[in-house]
PDB file of C-alpha atoms and ligand atoms in Angstrom:
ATOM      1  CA  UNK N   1       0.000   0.000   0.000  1.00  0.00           C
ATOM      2  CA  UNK N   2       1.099   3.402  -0.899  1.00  0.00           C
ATOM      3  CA  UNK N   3       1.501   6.063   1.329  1.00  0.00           C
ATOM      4  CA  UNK N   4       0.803   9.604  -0.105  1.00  0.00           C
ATOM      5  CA  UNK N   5       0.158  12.592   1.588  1.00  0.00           C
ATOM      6  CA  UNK N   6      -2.081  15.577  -0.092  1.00  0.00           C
ATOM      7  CA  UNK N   7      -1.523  19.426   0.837  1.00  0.00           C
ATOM      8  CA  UNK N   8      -1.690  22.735  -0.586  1.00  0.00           C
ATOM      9  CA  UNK N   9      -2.684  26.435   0.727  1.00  0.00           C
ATOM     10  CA  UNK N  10      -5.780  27.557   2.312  1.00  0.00           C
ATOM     11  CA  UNK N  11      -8.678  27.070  -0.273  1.00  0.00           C
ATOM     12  CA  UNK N  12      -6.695  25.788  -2.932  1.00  0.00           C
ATOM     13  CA  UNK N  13      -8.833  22.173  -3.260  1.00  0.00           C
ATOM     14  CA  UNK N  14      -7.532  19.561  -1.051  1.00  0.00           C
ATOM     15  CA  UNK N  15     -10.805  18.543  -0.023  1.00  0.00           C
ATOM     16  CA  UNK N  16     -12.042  18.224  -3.232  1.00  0.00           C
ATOM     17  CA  UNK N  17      -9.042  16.683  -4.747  1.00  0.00           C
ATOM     18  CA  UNK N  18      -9.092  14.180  -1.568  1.00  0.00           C
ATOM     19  CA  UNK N  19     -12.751  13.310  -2.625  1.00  0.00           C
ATOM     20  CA  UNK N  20     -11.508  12.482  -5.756  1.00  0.00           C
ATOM     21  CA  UNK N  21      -8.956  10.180  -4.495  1.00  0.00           C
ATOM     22  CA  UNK N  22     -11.670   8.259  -2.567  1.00  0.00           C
ATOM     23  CA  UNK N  23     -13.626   7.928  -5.121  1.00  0.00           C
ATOM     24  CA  UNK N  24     -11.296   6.211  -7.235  1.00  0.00           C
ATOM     25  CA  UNK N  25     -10.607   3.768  -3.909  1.00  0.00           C
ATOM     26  CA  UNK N  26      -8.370   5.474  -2.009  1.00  0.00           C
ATOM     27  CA  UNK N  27      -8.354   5.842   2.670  1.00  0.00           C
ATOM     28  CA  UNK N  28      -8.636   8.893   2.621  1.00  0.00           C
ATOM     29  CA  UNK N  29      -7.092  10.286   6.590  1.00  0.00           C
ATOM     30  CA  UNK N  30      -8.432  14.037   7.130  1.00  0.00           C
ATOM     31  CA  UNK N  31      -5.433  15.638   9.484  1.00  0.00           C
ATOM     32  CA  UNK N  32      -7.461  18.728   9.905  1.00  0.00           C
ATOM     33  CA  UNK N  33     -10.220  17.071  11.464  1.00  0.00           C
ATOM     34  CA  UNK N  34      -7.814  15.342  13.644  1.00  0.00           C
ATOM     35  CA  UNK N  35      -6.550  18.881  14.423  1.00  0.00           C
ATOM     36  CA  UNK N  36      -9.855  19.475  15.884  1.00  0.00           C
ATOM     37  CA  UNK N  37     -10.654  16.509  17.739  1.00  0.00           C
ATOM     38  CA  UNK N  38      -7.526  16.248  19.812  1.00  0.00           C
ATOM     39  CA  UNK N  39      -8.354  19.725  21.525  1.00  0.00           C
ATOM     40  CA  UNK N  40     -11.818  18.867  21.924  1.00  0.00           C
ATOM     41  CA  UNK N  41     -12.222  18.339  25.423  1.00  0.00           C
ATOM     42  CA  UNK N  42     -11.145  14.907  26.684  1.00  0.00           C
ATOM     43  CA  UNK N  43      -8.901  14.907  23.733  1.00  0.00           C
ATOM     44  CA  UNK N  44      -5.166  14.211  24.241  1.00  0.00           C
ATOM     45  CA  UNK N  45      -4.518  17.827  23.836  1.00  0.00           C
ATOM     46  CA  UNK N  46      -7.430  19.717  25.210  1.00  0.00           C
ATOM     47  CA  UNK N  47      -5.741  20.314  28.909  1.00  0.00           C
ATOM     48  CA  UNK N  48      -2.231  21.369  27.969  1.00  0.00           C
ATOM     49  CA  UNK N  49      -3.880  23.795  25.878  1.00  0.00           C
ATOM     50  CA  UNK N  50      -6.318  25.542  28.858  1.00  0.00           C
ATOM     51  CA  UNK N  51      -3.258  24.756  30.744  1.00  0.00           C
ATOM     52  CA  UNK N  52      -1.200  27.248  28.609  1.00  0.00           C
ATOM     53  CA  UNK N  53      -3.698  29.580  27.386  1.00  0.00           C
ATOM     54  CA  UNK N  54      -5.627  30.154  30.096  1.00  0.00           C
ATOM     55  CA  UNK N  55      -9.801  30.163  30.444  1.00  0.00           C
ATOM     56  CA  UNK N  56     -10.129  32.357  27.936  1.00  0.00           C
ATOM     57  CA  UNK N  57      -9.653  30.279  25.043  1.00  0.00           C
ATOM     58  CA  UNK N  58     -12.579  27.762  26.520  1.00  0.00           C
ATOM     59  CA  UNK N  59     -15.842  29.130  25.164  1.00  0.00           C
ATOM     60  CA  UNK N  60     -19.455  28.730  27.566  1.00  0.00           C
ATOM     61  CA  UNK N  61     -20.085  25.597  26.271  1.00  0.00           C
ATOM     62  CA  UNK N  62     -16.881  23.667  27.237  1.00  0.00           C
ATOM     63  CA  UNK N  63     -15.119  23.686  23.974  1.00  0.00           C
ATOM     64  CA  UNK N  64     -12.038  25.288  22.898  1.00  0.00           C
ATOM     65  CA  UNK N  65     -12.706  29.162  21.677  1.00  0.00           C
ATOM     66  CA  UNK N  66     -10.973  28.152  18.286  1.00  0.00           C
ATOM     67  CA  UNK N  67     -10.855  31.881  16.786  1.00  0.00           C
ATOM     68  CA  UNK N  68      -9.868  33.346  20.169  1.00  0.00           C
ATOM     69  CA  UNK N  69      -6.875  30.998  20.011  1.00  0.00           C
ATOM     70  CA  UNK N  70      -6.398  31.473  16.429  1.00  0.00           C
ATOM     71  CA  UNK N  71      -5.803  35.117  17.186  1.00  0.00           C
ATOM     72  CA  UNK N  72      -3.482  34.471  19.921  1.00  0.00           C
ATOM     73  CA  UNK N  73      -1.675  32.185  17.949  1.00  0.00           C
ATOM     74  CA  UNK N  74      -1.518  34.414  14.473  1.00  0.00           C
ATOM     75  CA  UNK N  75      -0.245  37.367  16.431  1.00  0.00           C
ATOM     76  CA  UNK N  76       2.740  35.501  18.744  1.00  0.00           C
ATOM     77  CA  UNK N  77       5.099  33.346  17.208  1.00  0.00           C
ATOM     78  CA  UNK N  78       6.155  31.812  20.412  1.00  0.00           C
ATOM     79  CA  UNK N  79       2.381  31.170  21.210  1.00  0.00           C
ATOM     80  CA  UNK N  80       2.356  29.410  17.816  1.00  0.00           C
ATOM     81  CA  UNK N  81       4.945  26.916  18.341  1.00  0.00           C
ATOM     82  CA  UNK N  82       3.723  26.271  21.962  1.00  0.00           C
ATOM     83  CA  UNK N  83       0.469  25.233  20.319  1.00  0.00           C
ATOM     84  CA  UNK N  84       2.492  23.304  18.079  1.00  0.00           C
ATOM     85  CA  UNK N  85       4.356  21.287  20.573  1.00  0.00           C
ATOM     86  CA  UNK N  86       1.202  20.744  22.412  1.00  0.00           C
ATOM     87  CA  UNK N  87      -0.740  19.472  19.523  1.00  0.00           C
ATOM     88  CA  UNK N  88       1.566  18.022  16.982  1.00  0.00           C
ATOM     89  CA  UNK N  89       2.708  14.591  18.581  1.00  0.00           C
ATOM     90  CA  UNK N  90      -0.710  14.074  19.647  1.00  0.00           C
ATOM     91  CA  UNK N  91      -2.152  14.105  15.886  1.00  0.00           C
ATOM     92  CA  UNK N  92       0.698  12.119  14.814  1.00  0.00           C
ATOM     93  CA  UNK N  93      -0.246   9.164  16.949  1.00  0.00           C
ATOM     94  CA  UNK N  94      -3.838   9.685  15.562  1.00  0.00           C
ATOM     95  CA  UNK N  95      -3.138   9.482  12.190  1.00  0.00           C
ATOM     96  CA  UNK N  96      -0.541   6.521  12.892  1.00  0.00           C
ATOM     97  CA  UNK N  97      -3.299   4.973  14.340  1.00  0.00           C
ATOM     98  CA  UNK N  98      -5.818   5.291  11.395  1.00  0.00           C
ATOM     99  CA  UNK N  99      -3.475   4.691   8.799  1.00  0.00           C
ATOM    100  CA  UNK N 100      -2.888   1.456  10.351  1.00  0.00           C
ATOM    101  CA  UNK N 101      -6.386   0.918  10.248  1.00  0.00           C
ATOM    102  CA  UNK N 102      -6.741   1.230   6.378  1.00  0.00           C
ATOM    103  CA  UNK N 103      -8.102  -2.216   5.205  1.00  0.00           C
ATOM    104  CA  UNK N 104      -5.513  -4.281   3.853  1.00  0.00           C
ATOM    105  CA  UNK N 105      -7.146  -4.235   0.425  1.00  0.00           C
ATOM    106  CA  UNK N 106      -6.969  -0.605  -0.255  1.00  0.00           C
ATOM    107  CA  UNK N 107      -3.944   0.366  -2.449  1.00  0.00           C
ATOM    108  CA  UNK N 108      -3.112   3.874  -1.467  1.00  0.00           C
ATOM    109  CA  UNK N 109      -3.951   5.649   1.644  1.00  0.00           C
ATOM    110  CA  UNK N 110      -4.079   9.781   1.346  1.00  0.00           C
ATOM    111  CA  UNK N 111      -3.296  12.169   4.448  1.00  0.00           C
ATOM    112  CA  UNK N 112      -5.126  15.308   3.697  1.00  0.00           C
ATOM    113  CA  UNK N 113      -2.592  17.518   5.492  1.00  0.00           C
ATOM    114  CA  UNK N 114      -2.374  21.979   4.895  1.00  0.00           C
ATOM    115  CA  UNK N 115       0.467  22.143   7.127  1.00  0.00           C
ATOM    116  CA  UNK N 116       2.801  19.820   5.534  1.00  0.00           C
ATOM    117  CA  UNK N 117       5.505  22.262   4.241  1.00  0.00           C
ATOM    118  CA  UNK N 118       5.175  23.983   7.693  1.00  0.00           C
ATOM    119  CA  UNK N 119       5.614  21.081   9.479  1.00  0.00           C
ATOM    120  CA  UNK N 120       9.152  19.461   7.838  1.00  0.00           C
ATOM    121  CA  UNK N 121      10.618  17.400  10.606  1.00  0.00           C
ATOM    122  CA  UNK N 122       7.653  16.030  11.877  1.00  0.00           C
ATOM    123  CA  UNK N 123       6.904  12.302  11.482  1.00  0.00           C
ATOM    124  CA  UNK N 124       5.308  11.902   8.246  1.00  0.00           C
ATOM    125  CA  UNK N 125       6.818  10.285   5.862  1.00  0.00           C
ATOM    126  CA  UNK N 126       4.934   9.871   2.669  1.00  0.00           C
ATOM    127  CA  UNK N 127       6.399   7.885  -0.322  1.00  0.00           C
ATOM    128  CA  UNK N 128       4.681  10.574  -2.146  1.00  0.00           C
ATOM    129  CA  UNK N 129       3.753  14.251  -2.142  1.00  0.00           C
ATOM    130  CA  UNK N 130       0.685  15.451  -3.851  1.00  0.00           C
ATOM    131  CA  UNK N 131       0.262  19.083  -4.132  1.00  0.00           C
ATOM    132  CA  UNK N 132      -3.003  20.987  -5.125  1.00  0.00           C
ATOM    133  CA  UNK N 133      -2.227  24.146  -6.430  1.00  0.00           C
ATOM    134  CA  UNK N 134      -3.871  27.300  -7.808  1.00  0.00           C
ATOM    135  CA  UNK N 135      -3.802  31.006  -8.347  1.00  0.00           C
ATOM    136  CA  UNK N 136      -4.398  34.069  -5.282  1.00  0.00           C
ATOM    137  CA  UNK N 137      -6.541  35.488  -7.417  1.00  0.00           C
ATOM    138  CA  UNK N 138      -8.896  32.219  -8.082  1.00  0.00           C
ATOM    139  CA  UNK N 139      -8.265  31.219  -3.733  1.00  0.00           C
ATOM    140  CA  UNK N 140      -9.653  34.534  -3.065  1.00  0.00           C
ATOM    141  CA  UNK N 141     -12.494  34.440  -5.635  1.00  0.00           C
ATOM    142  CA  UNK N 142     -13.348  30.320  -4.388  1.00  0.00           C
ATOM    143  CA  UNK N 143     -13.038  31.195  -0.872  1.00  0.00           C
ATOM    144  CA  UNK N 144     -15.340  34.523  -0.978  1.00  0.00           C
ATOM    145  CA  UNK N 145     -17.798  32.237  -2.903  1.00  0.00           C
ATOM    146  CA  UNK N 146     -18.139  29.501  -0.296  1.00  0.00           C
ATOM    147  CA  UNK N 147     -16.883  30.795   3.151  1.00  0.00           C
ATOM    148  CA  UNK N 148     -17.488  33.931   5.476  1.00  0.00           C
ATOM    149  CA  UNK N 149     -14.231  34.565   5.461  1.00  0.00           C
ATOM    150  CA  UNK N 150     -13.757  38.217   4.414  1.00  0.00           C
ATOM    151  CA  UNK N 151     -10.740  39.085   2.081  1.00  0.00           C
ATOM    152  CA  UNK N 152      -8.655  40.538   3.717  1.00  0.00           C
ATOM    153  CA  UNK N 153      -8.816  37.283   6.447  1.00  0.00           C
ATOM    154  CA  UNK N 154      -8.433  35.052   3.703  1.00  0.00           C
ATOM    155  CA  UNK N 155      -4.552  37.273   2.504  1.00  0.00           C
ATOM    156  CA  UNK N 156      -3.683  36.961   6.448  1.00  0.00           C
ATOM    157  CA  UNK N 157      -4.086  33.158   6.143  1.00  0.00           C
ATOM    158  CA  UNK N 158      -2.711  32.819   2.845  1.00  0.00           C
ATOM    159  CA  UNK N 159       0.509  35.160   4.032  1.00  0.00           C
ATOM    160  CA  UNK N 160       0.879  32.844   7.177  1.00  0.00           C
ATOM    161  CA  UNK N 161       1.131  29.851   5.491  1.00  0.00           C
ATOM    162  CA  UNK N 162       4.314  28.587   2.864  1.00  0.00           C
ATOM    163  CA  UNK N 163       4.609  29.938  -0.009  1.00  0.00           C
ATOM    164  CA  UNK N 164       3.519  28.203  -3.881  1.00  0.00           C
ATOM    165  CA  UNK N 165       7.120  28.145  -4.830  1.00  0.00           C
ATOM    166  CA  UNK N 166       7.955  26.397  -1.083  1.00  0.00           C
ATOM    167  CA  UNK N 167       5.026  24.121  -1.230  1.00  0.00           C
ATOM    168  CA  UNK N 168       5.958  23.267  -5.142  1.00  0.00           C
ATOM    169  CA  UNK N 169       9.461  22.344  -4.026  1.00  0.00           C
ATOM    170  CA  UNK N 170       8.156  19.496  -1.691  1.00  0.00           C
ATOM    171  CA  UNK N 171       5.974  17.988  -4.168  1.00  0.00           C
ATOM    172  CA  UNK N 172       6.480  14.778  -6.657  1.00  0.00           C
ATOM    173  CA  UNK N 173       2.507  15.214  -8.075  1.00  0.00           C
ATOM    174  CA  UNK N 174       1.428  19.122  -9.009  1.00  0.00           C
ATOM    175  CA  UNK N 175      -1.888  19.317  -9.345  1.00  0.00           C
ATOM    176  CA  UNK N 176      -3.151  22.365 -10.991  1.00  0.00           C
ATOM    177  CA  UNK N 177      -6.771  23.653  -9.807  1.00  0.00           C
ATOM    178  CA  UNK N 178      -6.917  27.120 -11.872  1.00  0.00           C
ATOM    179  CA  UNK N 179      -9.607  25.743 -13.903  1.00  0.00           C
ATOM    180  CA  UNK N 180     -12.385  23.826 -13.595  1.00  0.00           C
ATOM    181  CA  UNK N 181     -13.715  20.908 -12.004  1.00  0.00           C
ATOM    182  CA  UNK N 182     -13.579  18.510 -15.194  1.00  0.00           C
ATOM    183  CA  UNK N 183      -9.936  19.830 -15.676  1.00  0.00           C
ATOM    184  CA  UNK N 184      -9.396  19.149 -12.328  1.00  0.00           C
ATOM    185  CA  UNK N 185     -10.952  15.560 -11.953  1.00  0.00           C
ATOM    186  CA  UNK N 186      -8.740  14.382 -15.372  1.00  0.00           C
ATOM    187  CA  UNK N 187      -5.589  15.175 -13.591  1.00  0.00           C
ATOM    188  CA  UNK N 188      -6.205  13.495 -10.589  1.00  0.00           C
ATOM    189  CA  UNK N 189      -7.492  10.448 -12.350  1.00  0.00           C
ATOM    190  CA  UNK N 190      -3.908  10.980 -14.381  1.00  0.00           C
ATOM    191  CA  UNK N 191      -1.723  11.285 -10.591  1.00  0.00           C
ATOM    192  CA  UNK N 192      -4.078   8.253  -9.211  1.00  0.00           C
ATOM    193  CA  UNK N 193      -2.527   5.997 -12.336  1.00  0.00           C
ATOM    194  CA  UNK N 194       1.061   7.107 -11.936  1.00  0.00           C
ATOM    195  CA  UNK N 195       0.597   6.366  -7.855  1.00  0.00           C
ATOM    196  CA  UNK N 196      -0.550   2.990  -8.300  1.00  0.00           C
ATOM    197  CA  UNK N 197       2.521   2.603 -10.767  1.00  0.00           C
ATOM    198  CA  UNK N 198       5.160   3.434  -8.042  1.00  0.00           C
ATOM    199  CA  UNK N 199       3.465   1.009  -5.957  1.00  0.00           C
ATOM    200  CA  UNK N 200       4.010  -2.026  -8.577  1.00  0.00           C
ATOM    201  CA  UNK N 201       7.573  -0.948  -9.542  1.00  0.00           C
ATOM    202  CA  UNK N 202      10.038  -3.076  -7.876  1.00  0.00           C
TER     203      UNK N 202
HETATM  204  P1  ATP C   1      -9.302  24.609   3.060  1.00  0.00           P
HETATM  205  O1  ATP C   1      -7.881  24.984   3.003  1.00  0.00           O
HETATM  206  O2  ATP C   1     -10.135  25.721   3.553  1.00  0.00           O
HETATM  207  O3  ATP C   1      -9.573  23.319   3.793  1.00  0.00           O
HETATM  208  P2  ATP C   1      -9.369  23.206   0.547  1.00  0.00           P
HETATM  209  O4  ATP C   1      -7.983  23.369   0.054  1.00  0.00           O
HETATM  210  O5  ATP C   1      -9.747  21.876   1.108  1.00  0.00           O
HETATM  211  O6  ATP C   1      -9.782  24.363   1.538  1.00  0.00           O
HETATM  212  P3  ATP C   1     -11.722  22.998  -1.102  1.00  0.00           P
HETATM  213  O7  ATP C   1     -12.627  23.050   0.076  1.00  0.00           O
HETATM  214  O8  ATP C   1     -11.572  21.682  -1.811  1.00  0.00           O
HETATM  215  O9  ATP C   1     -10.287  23.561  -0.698  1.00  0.00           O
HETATM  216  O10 ATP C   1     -12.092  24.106  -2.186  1.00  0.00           O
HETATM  217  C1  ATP C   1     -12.398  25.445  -1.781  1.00  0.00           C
HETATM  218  C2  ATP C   1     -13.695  25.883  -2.467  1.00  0.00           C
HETATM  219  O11 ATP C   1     -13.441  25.979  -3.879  1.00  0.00           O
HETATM  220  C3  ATP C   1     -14.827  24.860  -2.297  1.00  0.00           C
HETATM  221  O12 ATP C   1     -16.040  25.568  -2.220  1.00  0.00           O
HETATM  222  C4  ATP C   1     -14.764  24.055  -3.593  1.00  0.00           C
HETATM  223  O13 ATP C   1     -16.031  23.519  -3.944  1.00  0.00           O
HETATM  224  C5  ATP C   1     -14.316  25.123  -4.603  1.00  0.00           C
HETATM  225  N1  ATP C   1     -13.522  24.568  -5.703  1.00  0.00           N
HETATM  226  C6  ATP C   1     -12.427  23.784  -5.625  1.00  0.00           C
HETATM  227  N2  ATP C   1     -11.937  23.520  -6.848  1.00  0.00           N
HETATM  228  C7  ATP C   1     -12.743  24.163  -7.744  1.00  0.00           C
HETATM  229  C8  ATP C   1     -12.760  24.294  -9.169  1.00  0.00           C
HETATM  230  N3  ATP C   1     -11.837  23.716  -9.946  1.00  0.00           N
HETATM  231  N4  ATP C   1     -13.741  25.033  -9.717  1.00  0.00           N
HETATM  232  C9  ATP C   1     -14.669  25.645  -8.954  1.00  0.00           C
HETATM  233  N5  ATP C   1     -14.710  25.576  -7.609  1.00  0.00           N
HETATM  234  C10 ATP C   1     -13.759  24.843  -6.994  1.00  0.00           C
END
């Protein structure tokens, strides 16, 4: 089974390139939503963050204040890399665990991972790296179309995370998303062939 792990910038189509993927029989592991479930509360992360951060990143109803942390986090880069260490082994072990979980008849198994560029050094190690790509200019436009997420929040995410060029330099599989959906859905069919290749070379 091949190991390949997805990423590209905020808005740029994972999700809807890791769709893809599963359609065509791929396990598809979601590290963002693992993100969010190890700092829900009883999750392995949850009290070293309230620990660090204090009460006022818990919100009435128990759960972690995500956008109050968020702008902790985006505004301190020491904040951000005590986050990091807090959270980062603890989704590592999660997605360890569910990889190992993929049935043994599925050929590839795809981590759907943003941070990936950001996070070199951590323990992922994909045989291959897919990366979505597209545009500012087409983010912005996608991103204003299908999220409340304002402009000008959208360039402070973008400018927080790795650049194209960075992001391009990690990646065996470019996948270009600055056109449509059809265009789109061809190329991964094309990357899901050449995957499956690796895996039967010797
Ligand atoms: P995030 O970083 O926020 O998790 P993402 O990289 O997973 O985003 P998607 O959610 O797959 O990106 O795509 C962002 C938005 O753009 C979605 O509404 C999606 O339907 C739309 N989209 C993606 N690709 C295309 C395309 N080729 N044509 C039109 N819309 C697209």
């Amino acid at each position: 089974m091949i190991s390949v792990a997805l990423t590209g910038g905020i808005g740029s189509g994972k999700s809807t390139v890791a769709q893809i993927f599963a359609e065509l029989g791929a396990f598809v592991v979601d590290a963002d939503a693992i993100a969010r479930l190890v700092v829900m509360p009883g999750g392995a992360a949850f009290a070293g963050v309230v620990e660090r951060f204090g009460p006022g990143v818990v919100s009435v109803d128990g759960n972690i204040d995500r956008k109050a942390l968020a702008d902790i986090v985006f505004a301190d880069a020491q904040a951000r890399r005590d986050l990091e260490s807090l959270t980062h082994p603890a989704i590592a072990a999660e997605i360890a665990r569910r990889v190992a979980a993929a049935p043994p008849s599925c050929c590839a198994t795809v981590l759907e991972i943003p941070l990936l560029t950001e996070i070199t050094g951590a323990s992922i190690r994909p045989q291959a790296v897919v990366v979505v790509d597209a545009p500012e200019e087409v983010v912005l436009e996608r991103l204003a179309a299908s999220r409340q997420m304002t402009r000008s929040e959208a360039i402070a995410r973008i400018e927080a995370q790795a650049s194209r060029e960075q992001r391009i330099a990690i990646a065996d599989f470019v996948i270009d998303n600055s056109s449509s959906l059809s265009h789109l859905g061809e190329q991964v069919e094309r990357v899901w062939e050449r995957l499956l290749n690796l895996e039967s070379a010797p």
